[in-house]
Short mmCIF file of C-alpha atoms in Angstrom, two decimals:
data_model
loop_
_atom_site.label_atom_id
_atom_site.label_comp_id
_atom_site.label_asym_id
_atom_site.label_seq_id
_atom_site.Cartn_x
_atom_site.Cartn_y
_atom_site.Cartn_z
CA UNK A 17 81.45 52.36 37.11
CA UNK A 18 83.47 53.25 40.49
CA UNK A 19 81.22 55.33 43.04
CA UNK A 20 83.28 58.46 42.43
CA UNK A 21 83.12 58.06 38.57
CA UNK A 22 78.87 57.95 39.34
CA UNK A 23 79.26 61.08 41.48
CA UNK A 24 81.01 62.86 38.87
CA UNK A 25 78.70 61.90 36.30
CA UNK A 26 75.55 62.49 38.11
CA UNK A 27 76.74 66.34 39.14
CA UNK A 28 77.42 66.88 35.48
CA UNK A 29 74.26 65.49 34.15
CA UNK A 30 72.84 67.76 37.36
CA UNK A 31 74.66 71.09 36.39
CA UNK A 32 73.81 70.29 32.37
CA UNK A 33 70.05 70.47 33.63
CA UNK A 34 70.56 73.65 35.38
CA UNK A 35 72.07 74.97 32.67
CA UNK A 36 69.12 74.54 30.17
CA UNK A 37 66.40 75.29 32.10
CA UNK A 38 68.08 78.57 32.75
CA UNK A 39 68.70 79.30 29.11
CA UNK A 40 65.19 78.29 29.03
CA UNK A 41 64.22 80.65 31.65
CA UNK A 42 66.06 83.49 29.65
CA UNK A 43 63.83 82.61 26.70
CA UNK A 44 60.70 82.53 28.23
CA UNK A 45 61.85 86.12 29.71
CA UNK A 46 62.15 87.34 26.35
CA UNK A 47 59.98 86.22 24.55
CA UNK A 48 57.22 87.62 27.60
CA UNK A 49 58.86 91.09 26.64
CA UNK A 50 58.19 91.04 23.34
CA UNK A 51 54.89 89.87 24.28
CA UNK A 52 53.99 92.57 26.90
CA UNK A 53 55.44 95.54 24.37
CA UNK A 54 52.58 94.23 21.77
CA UNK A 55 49.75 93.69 24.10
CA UNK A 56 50.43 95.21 27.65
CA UNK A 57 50.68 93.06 30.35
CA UNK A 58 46.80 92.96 30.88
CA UNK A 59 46.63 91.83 27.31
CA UNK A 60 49.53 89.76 27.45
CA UNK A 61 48.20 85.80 27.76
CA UNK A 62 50.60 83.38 29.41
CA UNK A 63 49.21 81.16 26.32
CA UNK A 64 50.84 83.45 23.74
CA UNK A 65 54.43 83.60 25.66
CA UNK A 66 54.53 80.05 25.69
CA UNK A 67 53.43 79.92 22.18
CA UNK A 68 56.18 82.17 21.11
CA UNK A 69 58.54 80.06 22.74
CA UNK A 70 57.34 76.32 21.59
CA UNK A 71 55.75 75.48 24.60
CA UNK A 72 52.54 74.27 26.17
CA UNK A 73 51.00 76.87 29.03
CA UNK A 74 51.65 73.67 30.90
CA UNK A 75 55.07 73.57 30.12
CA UNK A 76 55.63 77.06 30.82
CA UNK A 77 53.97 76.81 34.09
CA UNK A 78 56.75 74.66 35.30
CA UNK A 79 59.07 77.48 34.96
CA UNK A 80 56.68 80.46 36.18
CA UNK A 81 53.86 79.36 38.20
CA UNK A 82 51.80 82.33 37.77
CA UNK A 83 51.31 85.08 34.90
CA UNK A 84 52.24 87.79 38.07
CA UNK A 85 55.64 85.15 38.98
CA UNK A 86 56.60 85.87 35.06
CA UNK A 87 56.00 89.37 35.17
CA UNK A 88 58.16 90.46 38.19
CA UNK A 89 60.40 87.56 36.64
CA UNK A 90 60.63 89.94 33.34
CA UNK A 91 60.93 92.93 35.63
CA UNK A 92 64.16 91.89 37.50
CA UNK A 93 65.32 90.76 34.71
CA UNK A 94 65.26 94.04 33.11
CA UNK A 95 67.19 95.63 35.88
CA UNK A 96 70.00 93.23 35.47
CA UNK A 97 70.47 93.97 31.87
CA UNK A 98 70.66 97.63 33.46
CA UNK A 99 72.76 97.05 36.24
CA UNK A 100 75.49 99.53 37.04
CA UNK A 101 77.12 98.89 40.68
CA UNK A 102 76.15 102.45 43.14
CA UNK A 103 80.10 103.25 43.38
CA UNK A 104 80.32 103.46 39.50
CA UNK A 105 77.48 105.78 38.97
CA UNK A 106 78.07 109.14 38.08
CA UNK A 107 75.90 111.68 35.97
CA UNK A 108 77.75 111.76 32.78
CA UNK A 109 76.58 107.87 32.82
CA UNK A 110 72.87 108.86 33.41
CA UNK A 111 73.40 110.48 29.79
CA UNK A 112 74.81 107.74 28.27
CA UNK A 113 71.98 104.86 29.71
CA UNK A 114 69.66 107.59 28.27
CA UNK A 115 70.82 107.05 24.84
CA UNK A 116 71.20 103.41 25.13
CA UNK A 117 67.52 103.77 26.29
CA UNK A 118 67.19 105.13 22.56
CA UNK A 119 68.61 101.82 20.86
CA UNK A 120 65.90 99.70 22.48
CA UNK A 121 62.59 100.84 22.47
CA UNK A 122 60.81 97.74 22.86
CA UNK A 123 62.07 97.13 26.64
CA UNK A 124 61.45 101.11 27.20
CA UNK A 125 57.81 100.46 25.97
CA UNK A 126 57.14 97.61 27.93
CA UNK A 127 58.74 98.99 31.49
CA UNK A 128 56.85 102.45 30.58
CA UNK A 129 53.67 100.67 30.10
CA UNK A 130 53.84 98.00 32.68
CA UNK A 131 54.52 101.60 35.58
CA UNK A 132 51.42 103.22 33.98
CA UNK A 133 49.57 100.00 34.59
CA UNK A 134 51.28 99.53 37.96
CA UNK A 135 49.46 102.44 39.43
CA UNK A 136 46.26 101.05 39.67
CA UNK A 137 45.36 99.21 42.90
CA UNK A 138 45.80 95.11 43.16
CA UNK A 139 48.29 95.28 40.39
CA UNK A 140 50.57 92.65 41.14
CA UNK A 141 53.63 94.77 39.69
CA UNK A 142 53.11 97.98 41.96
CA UNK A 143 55.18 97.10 44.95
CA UNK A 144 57.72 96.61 42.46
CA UNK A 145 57.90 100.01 40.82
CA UNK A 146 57.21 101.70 44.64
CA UNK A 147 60.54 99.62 45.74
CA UNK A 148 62.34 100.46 42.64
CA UNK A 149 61.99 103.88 42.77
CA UNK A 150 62.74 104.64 46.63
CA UNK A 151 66.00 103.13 45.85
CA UNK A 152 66.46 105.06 42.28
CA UNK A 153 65.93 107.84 44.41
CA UNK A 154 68.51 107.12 47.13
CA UNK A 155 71.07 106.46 44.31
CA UNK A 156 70.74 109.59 42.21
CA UNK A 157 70.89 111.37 45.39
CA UNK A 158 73.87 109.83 46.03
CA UNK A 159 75.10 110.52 42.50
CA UNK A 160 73.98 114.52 42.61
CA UNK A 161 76.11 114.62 45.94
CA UNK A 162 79.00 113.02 44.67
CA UNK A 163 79.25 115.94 41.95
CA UNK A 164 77.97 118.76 43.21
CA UNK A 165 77.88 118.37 47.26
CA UNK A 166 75.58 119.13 49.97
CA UNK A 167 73.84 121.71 47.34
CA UNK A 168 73.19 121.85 43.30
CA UNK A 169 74.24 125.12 41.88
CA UNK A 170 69.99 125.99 42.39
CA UNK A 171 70.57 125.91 45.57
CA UNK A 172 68.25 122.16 45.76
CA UNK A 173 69.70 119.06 48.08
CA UNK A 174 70.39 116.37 46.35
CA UNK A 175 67.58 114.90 48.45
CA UNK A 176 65.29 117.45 46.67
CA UNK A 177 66.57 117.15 43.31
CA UNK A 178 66.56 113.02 43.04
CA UNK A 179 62.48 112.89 42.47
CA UNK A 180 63.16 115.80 39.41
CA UNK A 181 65.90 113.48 37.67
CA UNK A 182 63.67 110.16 37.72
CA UNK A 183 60.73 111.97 36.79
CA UNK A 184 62.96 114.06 33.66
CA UNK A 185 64.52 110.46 32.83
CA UNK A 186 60.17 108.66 32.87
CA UNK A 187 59.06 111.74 30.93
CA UNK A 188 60.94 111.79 28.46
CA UNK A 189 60.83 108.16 27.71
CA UNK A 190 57.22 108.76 27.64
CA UNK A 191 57.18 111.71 25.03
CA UNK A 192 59.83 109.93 22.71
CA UNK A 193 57.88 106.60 22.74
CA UNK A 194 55.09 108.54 21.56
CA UNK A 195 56.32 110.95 19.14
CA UNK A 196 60.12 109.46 18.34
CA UNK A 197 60.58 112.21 15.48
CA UNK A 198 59.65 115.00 17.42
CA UNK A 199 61.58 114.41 20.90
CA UNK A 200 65.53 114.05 20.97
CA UNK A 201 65.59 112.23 24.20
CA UNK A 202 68.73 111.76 24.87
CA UNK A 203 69.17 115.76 23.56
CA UNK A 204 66.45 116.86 26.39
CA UNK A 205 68.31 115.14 28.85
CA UNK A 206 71.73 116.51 28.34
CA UNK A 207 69.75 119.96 28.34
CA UNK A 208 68.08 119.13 31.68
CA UNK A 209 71.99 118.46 33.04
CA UNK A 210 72.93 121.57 31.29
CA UNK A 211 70.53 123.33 33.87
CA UNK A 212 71.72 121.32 36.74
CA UNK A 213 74.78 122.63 36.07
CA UNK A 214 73.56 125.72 36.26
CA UNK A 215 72.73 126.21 32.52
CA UNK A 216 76.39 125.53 31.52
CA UNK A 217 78.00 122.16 30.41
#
């Protein structure tokens, strides 16, 4: 075999490698989300992901070193599932990731119950959440400005008024998770807009 044709074959053999062990990766992701939404994370055993997934915890070790490496693994994961570049934000969309929210509550109950855990001290996720919502924060603002300018028709900032659409978005998730039959969350939330607009559509 010439030394080009070796080259050639060795990067494809390389890149075939990456391939799978990312698929792999992607697996192990899931399946630790299923995982977490049945047990919590505290009850969640790195031995039972890597069950789920065929694995030894030996095996899975090689992709996640650590049961808190697999966690903010399945947490970053989770926001690029979500991901919606800044520019193409806009409220209407908030609505509509609100009902997609809706479609999948087994990720909804594992994020919600992974922040409730999160806000207990030493838990390896908390620094997480804290970073994710400062910049939630910054971006609704951003989004409240770009529709209603320096000031909502309340007469809030869109500073001001960021903190109130997280926590209306986490709240709800909250009640519907509970009580599904009783709370229309994606209804609420088009209600809540409803009174950001200043209780008209």
């Amino acid at each position: 075999m010439a030394p080009k044709t070796r080259t050639t074959a060795k990067a494809t053999a390389k890149a075939t490698t990456r391939a799978r062990s990312e698929e792999r990766r992607a697996e192990i992701l899931r399946a630790a989300l299923e995982v977490i939404a049945e047990r919590g994370y505290r009850g969640a055993s790195l031995g039972a992901v890597a069950e789920r997934v065929g694995l030894t915890q030996q095996g899975l070790l090689h992709y996640f070193p650590t049961k808190d490496a697999l966690l903010v693994a399945v947490l970053e994961a989770r926001d690029q599932w979500d991901a919606v570049p800044s520019n193409e934000i806009r409220l209407d969309l908030l609505g509509s990731l609100v009902e997609y929210n809706a479609m999948r509550p087994g990720i909804i109950q594992t994020f919600s119950a992974l922040l409730g855990e999160s806000v207990t001290d030493g838990h390896p996720a908390r620094e997480y959440f804290t970073e994710r919502y400062g910049s939630v924060r910054e971006k609704f603002a951003a989004v409240l400005r770009a529709e209603y300018g320096e000031r909502l028709p309340g007469g809030l900032t869109p500073q001001a008024a960021a903190p109130l659409l997280v926590a209306v978005m986490d709240g709800l998730q909250y009640q519907w998770l509970l009580d599904p039959g009783s709370v229309d969350m994606a209804g609420a939330f088009r209600d809540f807009l409803a009174l950001l607009h200043g209780g008209s559509e």
